[in-house]
Tab-separated table of C-alpha atoms in Angstrom:
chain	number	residue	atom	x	y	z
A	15	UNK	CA	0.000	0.000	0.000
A	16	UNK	CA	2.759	2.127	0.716
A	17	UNK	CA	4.714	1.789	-2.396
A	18	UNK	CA	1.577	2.616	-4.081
A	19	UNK	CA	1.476	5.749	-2.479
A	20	UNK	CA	4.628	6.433	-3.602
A	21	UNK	CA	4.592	5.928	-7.162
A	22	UNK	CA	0.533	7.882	-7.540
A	23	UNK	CA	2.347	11.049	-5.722
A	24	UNK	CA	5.442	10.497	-8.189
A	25	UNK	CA	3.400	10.749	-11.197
A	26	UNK	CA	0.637	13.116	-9.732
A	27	UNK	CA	4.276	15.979	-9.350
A	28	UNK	CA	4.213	18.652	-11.833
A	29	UNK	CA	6.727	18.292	-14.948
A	30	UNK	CA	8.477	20.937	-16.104
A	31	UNK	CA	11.377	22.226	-17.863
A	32	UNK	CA	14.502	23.295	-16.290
A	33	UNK	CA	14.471	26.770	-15.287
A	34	UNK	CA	10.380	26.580	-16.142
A	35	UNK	CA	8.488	25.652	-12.592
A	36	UNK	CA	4.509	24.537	-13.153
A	37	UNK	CA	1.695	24.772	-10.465
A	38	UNK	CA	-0.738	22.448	-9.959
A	39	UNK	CA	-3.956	24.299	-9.835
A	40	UNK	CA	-6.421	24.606	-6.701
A	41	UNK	CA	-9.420	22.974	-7.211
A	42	UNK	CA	-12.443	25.366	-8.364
A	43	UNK	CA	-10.204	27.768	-9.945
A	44	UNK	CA	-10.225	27.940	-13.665
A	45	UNK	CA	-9.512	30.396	-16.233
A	46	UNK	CA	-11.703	32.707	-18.636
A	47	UNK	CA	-11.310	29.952	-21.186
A	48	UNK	CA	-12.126	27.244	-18.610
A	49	UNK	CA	-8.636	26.105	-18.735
A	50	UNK	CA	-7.238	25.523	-15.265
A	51	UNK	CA	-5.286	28.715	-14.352
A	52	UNK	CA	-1.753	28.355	-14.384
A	53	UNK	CA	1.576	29.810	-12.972
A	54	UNK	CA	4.884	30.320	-15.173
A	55	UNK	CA	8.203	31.685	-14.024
A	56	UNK	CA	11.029	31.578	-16.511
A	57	UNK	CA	14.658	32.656	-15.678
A	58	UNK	CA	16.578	33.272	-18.750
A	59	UNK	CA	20.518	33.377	-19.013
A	60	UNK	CA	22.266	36.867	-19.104
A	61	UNK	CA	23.231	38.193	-22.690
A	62	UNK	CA	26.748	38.250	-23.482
A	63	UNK	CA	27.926	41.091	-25.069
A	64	UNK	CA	29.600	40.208	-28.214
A	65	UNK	CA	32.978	41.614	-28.676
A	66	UNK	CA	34.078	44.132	-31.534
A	67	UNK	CA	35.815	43.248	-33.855
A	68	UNK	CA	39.725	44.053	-33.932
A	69	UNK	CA	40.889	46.509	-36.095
A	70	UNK	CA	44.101	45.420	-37.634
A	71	UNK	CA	46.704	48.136	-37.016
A	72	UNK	CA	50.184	48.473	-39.785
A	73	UNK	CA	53.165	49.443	-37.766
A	74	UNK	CA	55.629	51.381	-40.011
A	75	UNK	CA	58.856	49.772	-40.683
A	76	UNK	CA	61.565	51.230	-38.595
A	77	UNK	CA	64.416	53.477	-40.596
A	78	UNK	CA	67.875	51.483	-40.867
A	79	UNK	CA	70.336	52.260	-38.151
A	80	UNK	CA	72.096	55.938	-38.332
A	81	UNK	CA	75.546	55.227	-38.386
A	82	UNK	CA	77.490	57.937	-35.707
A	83	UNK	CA	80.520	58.768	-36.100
A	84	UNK	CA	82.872	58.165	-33.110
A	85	UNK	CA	82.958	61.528	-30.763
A	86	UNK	CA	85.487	64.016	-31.651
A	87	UNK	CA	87.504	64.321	-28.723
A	88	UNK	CA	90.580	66.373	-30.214
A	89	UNK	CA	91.192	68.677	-33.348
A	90	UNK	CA	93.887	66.573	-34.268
A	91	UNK	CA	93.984	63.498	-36.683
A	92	UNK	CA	96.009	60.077	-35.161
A	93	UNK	CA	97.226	56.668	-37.065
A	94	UNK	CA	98.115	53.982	-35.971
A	95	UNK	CA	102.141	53.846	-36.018
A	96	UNK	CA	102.852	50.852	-37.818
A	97	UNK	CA	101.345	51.149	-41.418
A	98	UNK	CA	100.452	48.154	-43.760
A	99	UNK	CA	101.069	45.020	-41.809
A	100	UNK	CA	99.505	42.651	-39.311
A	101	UNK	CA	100.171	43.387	-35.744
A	102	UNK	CA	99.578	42.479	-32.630
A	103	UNK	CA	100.664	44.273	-29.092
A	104	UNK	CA	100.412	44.254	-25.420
A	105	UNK	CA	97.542	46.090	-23.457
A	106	UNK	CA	99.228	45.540	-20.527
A	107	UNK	CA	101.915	46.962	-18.256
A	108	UNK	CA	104.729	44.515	-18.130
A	109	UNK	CA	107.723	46.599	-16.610
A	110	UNK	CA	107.516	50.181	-18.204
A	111	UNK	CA	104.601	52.232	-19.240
A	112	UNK	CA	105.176	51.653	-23.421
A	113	UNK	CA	104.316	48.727	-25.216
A	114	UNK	CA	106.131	46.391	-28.282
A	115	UNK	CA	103.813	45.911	-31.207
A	116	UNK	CA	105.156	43.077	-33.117
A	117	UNK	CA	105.178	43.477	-37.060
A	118	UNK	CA	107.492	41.566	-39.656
A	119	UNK	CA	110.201	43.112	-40.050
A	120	UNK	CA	110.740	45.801	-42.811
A	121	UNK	CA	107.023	47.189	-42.057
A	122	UNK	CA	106.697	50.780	-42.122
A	123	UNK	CA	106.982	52.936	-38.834
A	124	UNK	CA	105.072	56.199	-39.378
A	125	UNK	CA	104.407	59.383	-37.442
A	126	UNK	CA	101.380	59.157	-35.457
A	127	UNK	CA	100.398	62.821	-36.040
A	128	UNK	CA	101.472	65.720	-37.192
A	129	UNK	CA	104.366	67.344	-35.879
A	130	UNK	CA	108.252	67.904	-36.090
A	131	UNK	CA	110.923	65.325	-35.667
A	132	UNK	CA	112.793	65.310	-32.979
A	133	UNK	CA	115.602	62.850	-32.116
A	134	UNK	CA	117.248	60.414	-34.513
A	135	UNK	CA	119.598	57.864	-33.625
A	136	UNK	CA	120.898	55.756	-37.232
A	137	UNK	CA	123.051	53.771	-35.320
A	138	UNK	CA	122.833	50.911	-33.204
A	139	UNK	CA	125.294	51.783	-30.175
A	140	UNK	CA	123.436	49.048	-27.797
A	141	UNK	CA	125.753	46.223	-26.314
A	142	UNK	CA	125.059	43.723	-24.600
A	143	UNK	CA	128.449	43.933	-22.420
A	144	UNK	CA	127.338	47.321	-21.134
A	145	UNK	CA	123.832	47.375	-21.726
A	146	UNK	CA	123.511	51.251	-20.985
A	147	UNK	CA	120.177	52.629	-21.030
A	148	UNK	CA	120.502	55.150	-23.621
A	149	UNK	CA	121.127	52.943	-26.634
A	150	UNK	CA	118.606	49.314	-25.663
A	151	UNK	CA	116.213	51.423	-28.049
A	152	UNK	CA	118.820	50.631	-30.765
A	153	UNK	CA	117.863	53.029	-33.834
A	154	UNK	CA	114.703	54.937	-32.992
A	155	UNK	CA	113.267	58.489	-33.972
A	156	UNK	CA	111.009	60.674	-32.150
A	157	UNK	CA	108.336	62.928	-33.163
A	158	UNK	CA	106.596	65.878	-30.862
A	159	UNK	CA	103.561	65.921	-32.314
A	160	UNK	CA	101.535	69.240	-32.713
A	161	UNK	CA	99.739	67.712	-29.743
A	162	UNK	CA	102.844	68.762	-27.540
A	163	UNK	CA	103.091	65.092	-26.894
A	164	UNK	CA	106.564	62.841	-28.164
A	165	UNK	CA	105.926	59.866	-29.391
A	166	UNK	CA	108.809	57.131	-29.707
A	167	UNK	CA	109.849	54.172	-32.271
A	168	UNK	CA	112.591	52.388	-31.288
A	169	UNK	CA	114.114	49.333	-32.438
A	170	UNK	CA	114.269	50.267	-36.594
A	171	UNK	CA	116.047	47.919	-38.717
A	172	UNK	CA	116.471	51.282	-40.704
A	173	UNK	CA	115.676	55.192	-40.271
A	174	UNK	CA	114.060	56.339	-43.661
A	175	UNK	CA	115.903	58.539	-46.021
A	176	UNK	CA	116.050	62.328	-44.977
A	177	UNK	CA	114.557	61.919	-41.533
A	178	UNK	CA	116.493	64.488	-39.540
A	179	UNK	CA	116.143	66.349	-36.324
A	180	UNK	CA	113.518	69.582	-37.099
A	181	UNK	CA	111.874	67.911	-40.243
A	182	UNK	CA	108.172	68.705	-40.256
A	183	UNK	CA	106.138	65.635	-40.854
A	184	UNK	CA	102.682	64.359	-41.453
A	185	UNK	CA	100.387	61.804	-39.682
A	186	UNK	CA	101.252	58.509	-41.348
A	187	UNK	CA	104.631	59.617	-43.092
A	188	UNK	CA	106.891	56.566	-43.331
A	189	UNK	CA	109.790	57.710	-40.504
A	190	UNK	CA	111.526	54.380	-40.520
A	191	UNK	CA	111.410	50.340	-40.700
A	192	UNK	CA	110.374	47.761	-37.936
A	193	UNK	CA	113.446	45.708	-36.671
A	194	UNK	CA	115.359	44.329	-33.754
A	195	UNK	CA	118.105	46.972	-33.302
A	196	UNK	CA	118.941	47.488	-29.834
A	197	UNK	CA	118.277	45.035	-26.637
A	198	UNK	CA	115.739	43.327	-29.178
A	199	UNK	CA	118.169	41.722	-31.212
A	200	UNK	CA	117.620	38.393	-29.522
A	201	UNK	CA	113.748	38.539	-30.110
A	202	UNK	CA	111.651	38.892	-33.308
A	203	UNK	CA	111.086	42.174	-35.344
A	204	UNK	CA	108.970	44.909	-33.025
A	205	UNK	CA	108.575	48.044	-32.563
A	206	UNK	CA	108.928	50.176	-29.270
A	207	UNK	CA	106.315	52.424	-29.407
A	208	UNK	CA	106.426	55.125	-26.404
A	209	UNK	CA	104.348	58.240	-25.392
A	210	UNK	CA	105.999	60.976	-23.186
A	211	UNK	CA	106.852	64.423	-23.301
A	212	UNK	CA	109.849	66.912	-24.873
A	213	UNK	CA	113.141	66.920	-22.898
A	214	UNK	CA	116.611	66.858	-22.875
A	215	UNK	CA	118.595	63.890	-24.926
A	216	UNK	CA	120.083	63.107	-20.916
A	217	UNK	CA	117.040	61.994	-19.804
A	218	UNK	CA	116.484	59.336	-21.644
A	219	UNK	CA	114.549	57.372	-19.644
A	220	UNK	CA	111.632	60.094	-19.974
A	221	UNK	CA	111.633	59.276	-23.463
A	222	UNK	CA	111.125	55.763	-23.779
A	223	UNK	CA	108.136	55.823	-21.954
A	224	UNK	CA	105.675	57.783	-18.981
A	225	UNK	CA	101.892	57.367	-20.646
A	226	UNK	CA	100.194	53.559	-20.839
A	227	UNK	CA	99.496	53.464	-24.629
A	228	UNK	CA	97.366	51.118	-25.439
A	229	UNK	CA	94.216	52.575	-25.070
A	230	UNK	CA	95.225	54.917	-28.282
A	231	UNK	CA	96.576	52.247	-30.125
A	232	UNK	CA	93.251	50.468	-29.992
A	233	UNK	CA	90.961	53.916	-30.568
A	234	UNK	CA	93.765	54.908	-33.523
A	235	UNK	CA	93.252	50.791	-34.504
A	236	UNK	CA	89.272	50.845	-34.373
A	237	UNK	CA	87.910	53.587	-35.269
A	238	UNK	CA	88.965	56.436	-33.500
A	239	UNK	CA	91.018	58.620	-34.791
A	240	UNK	CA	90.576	61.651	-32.138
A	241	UNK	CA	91.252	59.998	-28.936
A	242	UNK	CA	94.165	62.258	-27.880
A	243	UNK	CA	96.402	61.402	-25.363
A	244	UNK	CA	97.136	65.144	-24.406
A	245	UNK	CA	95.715	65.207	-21.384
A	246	UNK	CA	96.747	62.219	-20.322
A	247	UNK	CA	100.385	63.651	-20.654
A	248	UNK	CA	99.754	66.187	-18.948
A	249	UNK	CA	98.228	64.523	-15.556
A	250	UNK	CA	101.640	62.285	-15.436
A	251	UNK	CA	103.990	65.033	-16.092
A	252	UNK	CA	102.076	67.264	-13.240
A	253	UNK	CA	102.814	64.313	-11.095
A	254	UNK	CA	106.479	63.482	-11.361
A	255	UNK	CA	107.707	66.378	-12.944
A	256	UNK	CA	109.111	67.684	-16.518
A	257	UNK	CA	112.518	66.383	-15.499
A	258	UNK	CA	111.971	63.094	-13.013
A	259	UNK	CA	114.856	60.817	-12.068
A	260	UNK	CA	114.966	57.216	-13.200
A	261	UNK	CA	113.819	54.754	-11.313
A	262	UNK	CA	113.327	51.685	-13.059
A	263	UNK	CA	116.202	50.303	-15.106
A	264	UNK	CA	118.079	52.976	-14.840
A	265	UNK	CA	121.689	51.491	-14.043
A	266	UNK	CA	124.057	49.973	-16.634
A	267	UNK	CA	126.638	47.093	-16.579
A	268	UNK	CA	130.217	48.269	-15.297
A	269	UNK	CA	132.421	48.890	-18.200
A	270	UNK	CA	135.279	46.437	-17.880
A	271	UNK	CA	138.842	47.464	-16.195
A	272	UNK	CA	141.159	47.702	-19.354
A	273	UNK	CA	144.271	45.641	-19.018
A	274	UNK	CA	148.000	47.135	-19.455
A	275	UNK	CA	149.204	46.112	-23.031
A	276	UNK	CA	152.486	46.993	-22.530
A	277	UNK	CA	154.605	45.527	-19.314
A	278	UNK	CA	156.224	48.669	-17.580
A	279	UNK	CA	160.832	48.374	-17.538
A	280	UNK	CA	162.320	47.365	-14.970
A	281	UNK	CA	164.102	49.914	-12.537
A	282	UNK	CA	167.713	49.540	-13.787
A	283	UNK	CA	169.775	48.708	-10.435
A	284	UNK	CA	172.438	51.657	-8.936
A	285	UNK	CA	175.593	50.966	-9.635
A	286	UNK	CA	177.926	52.060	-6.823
A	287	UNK	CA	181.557	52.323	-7.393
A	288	UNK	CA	184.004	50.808	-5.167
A	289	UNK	CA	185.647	52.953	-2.496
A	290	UNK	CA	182.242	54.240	-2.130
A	291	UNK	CA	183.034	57.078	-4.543
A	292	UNK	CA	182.899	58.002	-8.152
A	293	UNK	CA	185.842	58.933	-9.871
A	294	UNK	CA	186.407	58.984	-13.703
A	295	UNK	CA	187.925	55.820	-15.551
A	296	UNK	CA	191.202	56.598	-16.442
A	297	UNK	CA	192.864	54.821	-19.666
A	298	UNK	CA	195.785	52.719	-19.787
């Protein structure tokens, strides 16, 4: 009886569709159409706005790259001092502020800027005996450039032709030829390249080298051909002085004690007469 129940209340529900609920009507109640009256609700999903449509948008192709040329730092023009030949240097300080920029030998040393020659050494004075510090540059000129800055190229195999001591020269005029003169002879073909100031021949040491030079060798190299080292000079020279003493490598070998060539005469001994006095030989 139960289950009967049940399954005459099951069917007796109202039906409906989802979101649609039905009402069973109260007896006695019926419409205008005599139709049982009846109840809808109906809940109806939120409209989604449709989205616009993207407008496609052309980006205009970016110009090429403006090539800039590097900043001018000077009014003067530099080379690189060794002209028409592979090289390869140090960028490092080993023992003296300069650097050796290896290049076969018989490539072309030039002036670095304009400016006036001047020292020239033609010979090669350096021995290894003595080893003084004036000549282990071996044949070398130096130019002060219109920069007020000397610039040195030491160990030439040869100075070129006419190269003299207040000769007015160009940036990359050919001033001589890379060698091994000097304390290089040992070693392959370089060139002692050296950046200091104008003084006297005596101080030598100022001359072959107070300003690191790499730094210009690889603007002059790549690209840069302004990149002075002027001021660069200058700071050093403020520092130590236009005349400083030498510090490093300064002394050379003894010179060697000469040995008598000739062996110095014997005293010749006193002859003393006998009696104890002198008295002329008389002839018999």
């Amino acid at each position: 009886m139960t289950g009967a129940v049940l399954v005459t209340g099951a069917c007796a529900s109202p039906g409906g569709v989802a979101g649609i609920g039905t009402a069973v009507p109260t007896p006695g109640t019926e419409s205008a159409a005599g139709s049982p009256a009846s109840s809808v609700t109906a809940t109806l999903p939120e409209a989604t706005p449709t989205p616009a449509p993207r407008t496609a948008v052309d980006r205009p192709k970016a110009d090429p790259p403006v090539r800039v040329p590097p900043p001018k730092v000077s009014k003067h023009t530099y080379v690189f001092p060794v002209k028409g030949c592979s090289v390869t240097y140090e960028s490092r300080l080993l023992v003296l502020p300069k650097t050796t920029i290896w290049a076969g030998k018989g490539c072309s040393f030039v002036s670095p800027v304009n400016g006036v020659v001047d020292e020239v050494n033609t010979k090669n004075r350096w021995k290894p005996s003595t080893d003084r510090g004036a000549d282990r540059e071996g044949r070398f000129v130096t130019v002060v450039g219109d920069d007020g800055v000397r610039y040195l190229g030491g160990h030439l195999d040869k100075v070129a032709l006419g190269i003299r001591p207040g000769l007015r020269v160009s940036a990359g005029q050919v001033l001589g030829q890379v060698g091994n003169s000097g304390n290089a002879r040992s070693t392959a073909s370089n060139l002692y390249f050296a950046i200091s100031w104008k003084t006297s021949p005596s101080l030598w040491w100022v001359r072959r080298g107070m300003v690191k030079p790499w730094n210009y060798l690889d603007a002059w190299l790549k690209g840069n051909p302004t990149l002075s080292p002027r001021e660069e000079m200058q700071a050093v020279m403020n520092q130590t002085g236009a005349a400083p003493r030498c510090f490093t490598l300064c002394a050379s070998k003894p010179q060697p004690t000469k040995k008598p060539t000739r062996k110095p005469k014997p005293p010749e001994p006193e002859q003393i007469p006998l009696g104890g006095t002198s008295a002329p030989a008389s002839g018999t």
